[in-house]
C-alpha cells in the first residue's frame, strides 16, 4: 500500500499546511524553479522526522527537469554534449575552459592541514563503486577558501589528474552578460553541461556570482543567480565533482555556503613550511641554500606561489651575475622590514652580517640606525 501524507496535521513528521501552501502558491504563479528550491529545502527539513517523505521528494527532484531546461537543451547551440562546449548566445564565445591534466606536470604543495582532506576526497572517488554498494556516496561538492596563491586552483587540477578526469573551468568574464537575464541563462548552460558528464567542474571566484543577496545592487538578477547555484549544489549528481574556490568567503551567500559537502581552508605557510618550500623550489641550488635562513624571515606571510617566484628570481640573478645576489636580497629585506617585528629584525641583521654585508648597507636596507644594527647583532650573538 502506498504511503500517504497527512496534510491535516501540523506535526513535524508530516507535511505542514504552511509548506503545502508555499508549493501551491509557487505552482499557481508558474515559478517552477522556486518550487525546485523549496522542495530541496523540504528534503533536508524532513530527513530525520520523516525519511520516507524526504526520500520521495528527493527522488522526484532527481528525475525532474523543468520545461526551461528542456527548452534550452533542445534549442540552444552548444548545450548538447555532442555539440561541444556551451557558448554565450550573443558573443558565441565558449563559457568553459576545458583541460586534461597530467600528474607529471602538477606537484602542488599541500600543507599538513590540507593534504589529508584532499587525499580522502580522491580516495572516495577512486572507490566510488565500493561506497555505492554500501549505500554511501563520495563528497560531490567541495569549496576551497584562502588567500591568493595558496594553491586552490592547482589543487583542483591535481585532483582531476589523480582521478583521470577532464576539468572544466568556468570563464566568469565570458559568462557575465550585461543583457538582463542572460547571466542566469549562461550559468544554466554551463551547469547543465557539467552535470551531463563525468568530470571535475571548477567554479573559480564563486563569490563573484554567489554573493550575499543582502549585499547585491541588482537584487532581482542576483537572487536568480544565487537561486540557480543553490539548486545545482543541492542536487549535484554523483557522476561529477564540483569544486568551487574563493578568496573572499565572507562575501558568499550563507545558504550557498551550507550546500557544500566539504570545506577545505588553505592558509599561508608557517616559517617551518616556508623552509621546506625554499628547499623544494631551490632544487639544491647552493646559493639559495646559503640564503635559506634569511629567506625564511623575509618570506613570512607570503603564499607558496610568491615564494616560488622569488626563489626563481634569485636563481636567475645568481646565474646571470652572482655578485649582485646580495643586492637583490637587501632590496627584498627593505620591503619586508615594514612588517617585521623586533626579534625578526635582530635575526635578519645577524644573518646578513654573516654574509659579510656591511652594517651601513644593512642599516640602509632596514631603515634603522647603524648603532641599532650593532646592538641587534650583539644581542642575537649572545
PDB file of C-alpha atoms in Angstrom, residues 14-231:
ATOM      1  CA  UNK A  14       4.056  15.388   8.317  1.00  0.00           C
ATOM      2  CA  UNK A  15       3.984  17.941   5.529  1.00  0.00           C
ATOM      3  CA  UNK A  16       2.630  21.094   7.165  1.00  0.00           C
ATOM      4  CA  UNK A  17      -0.189  23.197   5.722  1.00  0.00           C
ATOM      5  CA  UNK A  18       2.255  26.112   5.577  1.00  0.00           C
ATOM      6  CA  UNK A  19       4.686  24.139   3.407  1.00  0.00           C
ATOM      7  CA  UNK A  20       1.891  22.905   1.190  1.00  0.00           C
ATOM      8  CA  UNK A  21       0.628  26.491   0.850  1.00  0.00           C
ATOM      9  CA  UNK A  22       4.048  27.658  -0.384  1.00  0.00           C
ATOM     10  CA  UNK A  23       4.137  24.925  -3.018  1.00  0.00           C
ATOM     11  CA  UNK A  24       0.591  25.754  -4.207  1.00  0.00           C
ATOM     12  CA  UNK A  25       1.386  29.488  -4.483  1.00  0.00           C
ATOM     13  CA  UNK A  26       4.594  28.863  -6.457  1.00  0.00           C
ATOM     14  CA  UNK A  27       2.731  26.460  -8.759  1.00  0.00           C
ATOM     15  CA  UNK A  28      -0.113  28.913  -9.456  1.00  0.00           C
ATOM     16  CA  UNK A  29       2.441  31.645 -10.227  1.00  0.00           C
ATOM     17  CA  UNK A  30       4.319  29.330 -12.599  1.00  0.00           C
ATOM     18  CA  UNK A  31       7.562  29.578 -10.585  1.00  0.00           C
ATOM     19  CA  UNK A  32       8.904  26.105 -11.335  1.00  0.00           C
ATOM     20  CA  UNK A  33      12.475  26.907 -10.248  1.00  0.00           C
ATOM     21  CA  UNK A  34      11.222  28.282  -6.917  1.00  0.00           C
ATOM     22  CA  UNK A  35       9.306  25.043  -6.380  1.00  0.00           C
ATOM     23  CA  UNK A  36      12.501  23.069  -7.014  1.00  0.00           C
ATOM     24  CA  UNK A  37      14.406  25.143  -4.470  1.00  0.00           C
ATOM     25  CA  UNK A  38      11.630  24.898  -1.864  1.00  0.00           C
ATOM     26  CA  UNK A  39      11.349  21.120  -2.283  1.00  0.00           C
ATOM     27  CA  UNK A  40      15.121  20.798  -1.856  1.00  0.00           C
ATOM     28  CA  UNK A  41      14.709  22.526   1.495  1.00  0.00           C
ATOM     29  CA  UNK A  42      11.933  20.091   2.384  1.00  0.00           C
ATOM     30  CA  UNK A  43      14.306  17.175   1.719  1.00  0.00           C
ATOM     31  CA  UNK A  44      16.580  18.465   4.474  1.00  0.00           C
ATOM     32  CA  UNK A  45      13.742  19.503   6.784  1.00  0.00           C
ATOM     33  CA  UNK A  46      12.073  16.078   6.838  1.00  0.00           C
ATOM     34  CA  UNK A  47      15.219  13.946   6.534  1.00  0.00           C
ATOM     35  CA  UNK A  48      15.163  12.956  10.227  1.00  0.00           C
ATOM     36  CA  UNK A  49      11.481  13.269  11.170  1.00  0.00           C
ATOM     37  CA  UNK A  50      10.007  11.671   8.029  1.00  0.00           C
ATOM     38  CA  UNK A  51      12.724   9.951   5.978  1.00  0.00           C
ATOM     39  CA  UNK A  52      10.182   8.328   3.625  1.00  0.00           C
ATOM     40  CA  UNK A  53       8.719  11.692   2.653  1.00  0.00           C
ATOM     41  CA  UNK A  54      12.213  13.187   2.340  1.00  0.00           C
ATOM     42  CA  UNK A  55      13.341  10.326   0.086  1.00  0.00           C
ATOM     43  CA  UNK A  56      10.214  10.578  -2.073  1.00  0.00           C
ATOM     44  CA  UNK A  57      10.722  14.314  -2.668  1.00  0.00           C
ATOM     45  CA  UNK A  58      14.429  13.808  -3.328  1.00  0.00           C
ATOM     46  CA  UNK A  59      13.789  11.040  -5.871  1.00  0.00           C
ATOM     47  CA  UNK A  60      11.240  13.225  -7.624  1.00  0.00           C
ATOM     48  CA  UNK A  61      13.698  16.125  -7.815  1.00  0.00           C
ATOM     49  CA  UNK A  62      16.419  13.928  -9.303  1.00  0.00           C
ATOM     50  CA  UNK A  63      14.149  12.790 -12.097  1.00  0.00           C
ATOM     51  CA  UNK A  64      12.665  16.220 -12.770  1.00  0.00           C
ATOM     52  CA  UNK A  65      13.746  18.606 -15.474  1.00  0.00           C
ATOM     53  CA  UNK A  66      11.978  21.955 -15.765  1.00  0.00           C
ATOM     54  CA  UNK A  67      10.463  22.994 -19.116  1.00  0.00           C
ATOM     55  CA  UNK A  68      13.004  25.843 -19.103  1.00  0.00           C
ATOM     56  CA  UNK A  69      15.961  23.483 -19.155  1.00  0.00           C
ATOM     57  CA  UNK A  70      14.288  21.111 -21.601  1.00  0.00           C
ATOM     58  CA  UNK A  71      13.738  24.005 -23.978  1.00  0.00           C
ATOM     59  CA  UNK A  72      17.339  25.096 -23.591  1.00  0.00           C
ATOM     60  CA  UNK A  73      18.630  21.641 -24.339  1.00  0.00           C
ATOM     61  CA  UNK A  74      16.563  21.377 -27.496  1.00  0.00           C
ATOM     62  CA  UNK A  75      17.239  24.821 -28.929  1.00  0.00           C
ATOM     63  CA  UNK A  76      20.450  26.328 -27.525  1.00  0.00           C
ATOM     64  CA  UNK A  77      23.571  25.600 -29.614  1.00  0.00           C
ATOM     65  CA  UNK A  78      26.456  24.165 -27.611  1.00  0.00           C
ATOM     66  CA  UNK A  79      24.397  22.722 -24.736  1.00  0.00           C
ATOM     67  CA  UNK A  80      24.204  19.196 -26.128  1.00  0.00           C
ATOM     68  CA  UNK A  81      27.363  17.332 -25.016  1.00  0.00           C
ATOM     69  CA  UNK A  82      27.875  16.141 -28.580  1.00  0.00           C
ATOM     70  CA  UNK A  83      27.830  19.734 -29.820  1.00  0.00           C
ATOM     71  CA  UNK A  84      30.925  20.772 -27.836  1.00  0.00           C
ATOM     72  CA  UNK A  85      31.303  23.410 -25.171  1.00  0.00           C
ATOM     73  CA  UNK A  86      28.398  25.668 -24.185  1.00  0.00           C
ATOM     74  CA  UNK A  87      28.576  29.087 -25.856  1.00  0.00           C
ATOM     75  CA  UNK A  88      27.369  32.548 -24.995  1.00  0.00           C
ATOM     76  CA  UNK A  89      24.309  33.189 -27.154  1.00  0.00           C
ATOM     77  CA  UNK A  90      25.444  36.658 -28.211  1.00  0.00           C
ATOM     78  CA  UNK A  91      29.252  36.515 -28.410  1.00  0.00           C
ATOM     79  CA  UNK A  92      29.436  32.820 -29.394  1.00  0.00           C
ATOM     80  CA  UNK A  93      32.441  32.572 -27.048  1.00  0.00           C
ATOM     81  CA  UNK A  94      32.949  29.352 -25.037  1.00  0.00           C
ATOM     82  CA  UNK A  95      31.786  29.650 -21.445  1.00  0.00           C
ATOM     83  CA  UNK A  96      34.150  26.954 -20.189  1.00  0.00           C
ATOM     84  CA  UNK A  97      37.883  26.297 -20.386  1.00  0.00           C
ATOM     85  CA  UNK A  98      38.494  22.548 -20.798  1.00  0.00           C
ATOM     86  CA  UNK A  99      41.745  20.839 -19.819  1.00  0.00           C
ATOM     87  CA  UNK A 100      43.090  17.338 -19.385  1.00  0.00           C
ATOM     88  CA  UNK A 101      45.787  17.328 -16.727  1.00  0.00           C
ATOM     89  CA  UNK A 102      48.852  15.144 -16.267  1.00  0.00           C
ATOM     90  CA  UNK A 103      50.177  14.241 -12.826  1.00  0.00           C
ATOM     91  CA  UNK A 104      53.730  14.619 -14.129  1.00  0.00           C
ATOM     92  CA  UNK A 105      53.117  18.341 -14.648  1.00  0.00           C
ATOM     93  CA  UNK A 106      51.389  19.011 -11.321  1.00  0.00           C
ATOM     94  CA  UNK A 107      53.126  18.966  -7.963  1.00  0.00           C
ATOM     95  CA  UNK A 108      51.142  21.237  -5.642  1.00  0.00           C
ATOM     96  CA  UNK A 109      52.398  21.967  -2.161  1.00  0.00           C
ATOM     97  CA  UNK A 110      49.854  20.514   0.257  1.00  0.00           C
ATOM     98  CA  UNK A 111      50.125  21.697   3.843  1.00  0.00           C
ATOM     99  CA  UNK A 112      49.638  19.201   6.702  1.00  0.00           C
ATOM    100  CA  UNK A 113      46.174  20.673   7.264  1.00  0.00           C
ATOM    101  CA  UNK A 114      45.077  20.339   3.626  1.00  0.00           C
ATOM    102  CA  UNK A 115      46.747  17.138   2.399  1.00  0.00           C
ATOM    103  CA  UNK A 116      44.632  14.599   4.380  1.00  0.00           C
ATOM    104  CA  UNK A 117      41.354  16.181   3.232  1.00  0.00           C
ATOM    105  CA  UNK A 118      42.303  16.173  -0.446  1.00  0.00           C
ATOM    106  CA  UNK A 119      43.674  12.635  -0.316  1.00  0.00           C
ATOM    107  CA  UNK A 120      40.484  11.431   1.386  1.00  0.00           C
ATOM    108  CA  UNK A 121      38.413  13.120  -1.331  1.00  0.00           C
ATOM    109  CA  UNK A 122      40.454  11.412  -4.053  1.00  0.00           C
ATOM    110  CA  UNK A 123      40.178   8.026  -2.299  1.00  0.00           C
ATOM    111  CA  UNK A 124      36.395   8.380  -2.078  1.00  0.00           C
ATOM    112  CA  UNK A 125      36.129   8.979  -5.821  1.00  0.00           C
ATOM    113  CA  UNK A 126      38.569   6.194  -6.631  1.00  0.00           C
ATOM    114  CA  UNK A 127      36.368   3.839  -4.582  1.00  0.00           C
ATOM    115  CA  UNK A 128      33.044   5.121  -5.898  1.00  0.00           C
ATOM    116  CA  UNK A 129      31.521   1.695  -6.600  1.00  0.00           C
ATOM    117  CA  UNK A 130      32.553   0.295  -3.228  1.00  0.00           C
ATOM    118  CA  UNK A 131      30.893   3.227  -1.460  1.00  0.00           C
ATOM    119  CA  UNK A 132      27.728   2.885  -3.533  1.00  0.00           C
ATOM    120  CA  UNK A 133      27.483  -0.813  -2.677  1.00  0.00           C
ATOM    121  CA  UNK A 134      27.321   0.236   0.972  1.00  0.00           C
ATOM    122  CA  UNK A 135      24.754   2.976   0.427  1.00  0.00           C
ATOM    123  CA  UNK A 136      27.339   5.764   0.537  1.00  0.00           C
ATOM    124  CA  UNK A 137      28.440   8.452  -1.911  1.00  0.00           C
ATOM    125  CA  UNK A 138      31.672  10.479  -2.146  1.00  0.00           C
ATOM    126  CA  UNK A 139      31.661  14.203  -1.479  1.00  0.00           C
ATOM    127  CA  UNK A 140      30.086  15.683  -4.603  1.00  0.00           C
ATOM    128  CA  UNK A 141      30.851  19.333  -3.889  1.00  0.00           C
ATOM    129  CA  UNK A 142      33.815  20.990  -2.188  1.00  0.00           C
ATOM    130  CA  UNK A 143      34.740  24.618  -1.622  1.00  0.00           C
ATOM    131  CA  UNK A 144      38.319  25.868  -1.276  1.00  0.00           C
ATOM    132  CA  UNK A 145      38.942  29.074   0.663  1.00  0.00           C
ATOM    133  CA  UNK A 146      42.104  31.045   1.325  1.00  0.00           C
ATOM    134  CA  UNK A 147      44.178  33.994   0.098  1.00  0.00           C
ATOM    135  CA  UNK A 148      45.520  34.180  -3.473  1.00  0.00           C
ATOM    136  CA  UNK A 149      48.495  31.995  -4.349  1.00  0.00           C
ATOM    137  CA  UNK A 150      47.976  29.257  -1.756  1.00  0.00           C
ATOM    138  CA  UNK A 151      47.229  26.533  -4.317  1.00  0.00           C
ATOM    139  CA  UNK A 152      43.442  26.374  -4.658  1.00  0.00           C
ATOM    140  CA  UNK A 153      43.399  26.261  -8.472  1.00  0.00           C
ATOM    141  CA  UNK A 154      46.422  23.973  -8.688  1.00  0.00           C
ATOM    142  CA  UNK A 155      44.814  21.581  -6.196  1.00  0.00           C
ATOM    143  CA  UNK A 156      41.636  21.383  -8.279  1.00  0.00           C
ATOM    144  CA  UNK A 157      43.719  20.497 -11.333  1.00  0.00           C
ATOM    145  CA  UNK A 158      45.714  17.959  -9.283  1.00  0.00           C
ATOM    146  CA  UNK A 159      42.520  16.257  -8.126  1.00  0.00           C
ATOM    147  CA  UNK A 160      41.315  15.973 -11.725  1.00  0.00           C
ATOM    148  CA  UNK A 161      44.657  14.465 -12.756  1.00  0.00           C
ATOM    149  CA  UNK A 162      44.531  11.909  -9.923  1.00  0.00           C
ATOM    150  CA  UNK A 163      41.034  10.873 -10.974  1.00  0.00           C
ATOM    151  CA  UNK A 164      41.975  10.889 -14.668  1.00  0.00           C
ATOM    152  CA  UNK A 165      39.039  13.194 -15.380  1.00  0.00           C
ATOM    153  CA  UNK A 166      38.820  16.280 -17.592  1.00  0.00           C
ATOM    154  CA  UNK A 167      38.490  19.558 -15.720  1.00  0.00           C
ATOM    155  CA  UNK A 168      36.222  22.338 -16.950  1.00  0.00           C
ATOM    156  CA  UNK A 169      36.815  25.811 -15.532  1.00  0.00           C
ATOM    157  CA  UNK A 170      34.071  28.400 -15.692  1.00  0.00           C
ATOM    158  CA  UNK A 171      35.154  31.546 -17.531  1.00  0.00           C
ATOM    159  CA  UNK A 172      33.448  34.156 -15.348  1.00  0.00           C
ATOM    160  CA  UNK A 173      34.233  37.019 -17.743  1.00  0.00           C
ATOM    161  CA  UNK A 174      32.527  35.237 -20.653  1.00  0.00           C
ATOM    162  CA  UNK A 175      29.557  34.213 -18.561  1.00  0.00           C
ATOM    163  CA  UNK A 176      28.779  37.652 -17.127  1.00  0.00           C
ATOM    164  CA  UNK A 177      26.495  39.159 -19.745  1.00  0.00           C
ATOM    165  CA  UNK A 178      25.240  42.718 -19.368  1.00  0.00           C
ATOM    166  CA  UNK A 179      21.925  41.908 -21.034  1.00  0.00           C
ATOM    167  CA  UNK A 180      19.145  41.457 -18.490  1.00  0.00           C
ATOM    168  CA  UNK A 181      18.611  37.840 -17.579  1.00  0.00           C
ATOM    169  CA  UNK A 182      21.403  36.497 -19.788  1.00  0.00           C
ATOM    170  CA  UNK A 183      23.875  35.826 -16.973  1.00  0.00           C
ATOM    171  CA  UNK A 184      21.489  33.344 -15.380  1.00  0.00           C
ATOM    172  CA  UNK A 185      20.902  31.682 -18.745  1.00  0.00           C
ATOM    173  CA  UNK A 186      24.657  31.357 -19.319  1.00  0.00           C
ATOM    174  CA  UNK A 187      25.084  29.844 -15.878  1.00  0.00           C
ATOM    175  CA  UNK A 188      22.343  27.316 -16.609  1.00  0.00           C
ATOM    176  CA  UNK A 189      24.082  26.317 -19.844  1.00  0.00           C
ATOM    177  CA  UNK A 190      27.376  25.778 -18.059  1.00  0.00           C
ATOM    178  CA  UNK A 191      25.978  23.867 -15.093  1.00  0.00           C
ATOM    179  CA  UNK A 192      23.811  21.634 -17.242  1.00  0.00           C
ATOM    180  CA  UNK A 193      26.831  20.842 -19.421  1.00  0.00           C
ATOM    181  CA  UNK A 194      29.000  19.948 -16.391  1.00  0.00           C
ATOM    182  CA  UNK A 195      26.258  17.803 -14.841  1.00  0.00           C
ATOM    183  CA  UNK A 196      25.916  15.747 -18.007  1.00  0.00           C
ATOM    184  CA  UNK A 197      29.413  14.223 -17.990  1.00  0.00           C
ATOM    185  CA  UNK A 198      31.952  12.645 -15.659  1.00  0.00           C
ATOM    186  CA  UNK A 199      34.367  15.463 -14.907  1.00  0.00           C
ATOM    187  CA  UNK A 200      35.710  17.931 -12.366  1.00  0.00           C
ATOM    188  CA  UNK A 201      33.852  21.214 -12.709  1.00  0.00           C
ATOM    189  CA  UNK A 202      35.927  24.075 -11.270  1.00  0.00           C
ATOM    190  CA  UNK A 203      33.940  27.140 -10.313  1.00  0.00           C
ATOM    191  CA  UNK A 204      36.647  29.707  -9.522  1.00  0.00           C
ATOM    192  CA  UNK A 205      35.848  33.025  -7.842  1.00  0.00           C
ATOM    193  CA  UNK A 206      32.418  31.770  -6.839  1.00  0.00           C
ATOM    194  CA  UNK A 207      31.989  34.904  -4.722  1.00  0.00           C
ATOM    195  CA  UNK A 208      31.522  36.894  -7.947  1.00  0.00           C
ATOM    196  CA  UNK A 209      28.307  35.031  -8.818  1.00  0.00           C
ATOM    197  CA  UNK A 210      27.062  33.803  -5.435  1.00  0.00           C
ATOM    198  CA  UNK A 211      27.310  36.937  -3.339  1.00  0.00           C
ATOM    199  CA  UNK A 212      25.220  37.522  -0.257  1.00  0.00           C
ATOM    200  CA  UNK A 213      21.829  38.518  -1.588  1.00  0.00           C
ATOM    201  CA  UNK A 214      21.542  41.277   1.005  1.00  0.00           C
ATOM    202  CA  UNK A 215      24.653  42.980  -0.384  1.00  0.00           C
ATOM    203  CA  UNK A 216      23.779  42.885  -4.089  1.00  0.00           C
ATOM    204  CA  UNK A 217      22.902  46.005  -6.059  1.00  0.00           C
ATOM    205  CA  UNK A 218      20.841  44.210  -8.692  1.00  0.00           C
ATOM    206  CA  UNK A 219      18.689  42.198  -6.317  1.00  0.00           C
ATOM    207  CA  UNK A 220      16.460  40.604  -8.969  1.00  0.00           C
ATOM    208  CA  UNK A 221      19.198  39.207 -11.191  1.00  0.00           C
ATOM    209  CA  UNK A 222      21.488  38.433  -8.264  1.00  0.00           C
ATOM    210  CA  UNK A 223      18.779  36.456  -6.479  1.00  0.00           C
ATOM    211  CA  UNK A 224      18.092  34.431  -9.619  1.00  0.00           C
ATOM    212  CA  UNK A 225      21.777  33.537  -9.937  1.00  0.00           C
ATOM    213  CA  UNK A 226      22.120  32.562  -6.275  1.00  0.00           C
ATOM    214  CA  UNK A 227      18.922  30.505  -6.561  1.00  0.00           C
ATOM    215  CA  UNK A 228      20.404  28.611  -9.512  1.00  0.00           C
ATOM    216  CA  UNK A 229      23.613  27.943  -7.543  1.00  0.00           C
ATOM    217  CA  UNK A 230      21.601  26.725  -4.543  1.00  0.00           C
ATOM    218  CA  UNK A 231      19.579  24.295  -6.638  1.00  0.00           C
TER     219      UNK A 231
END
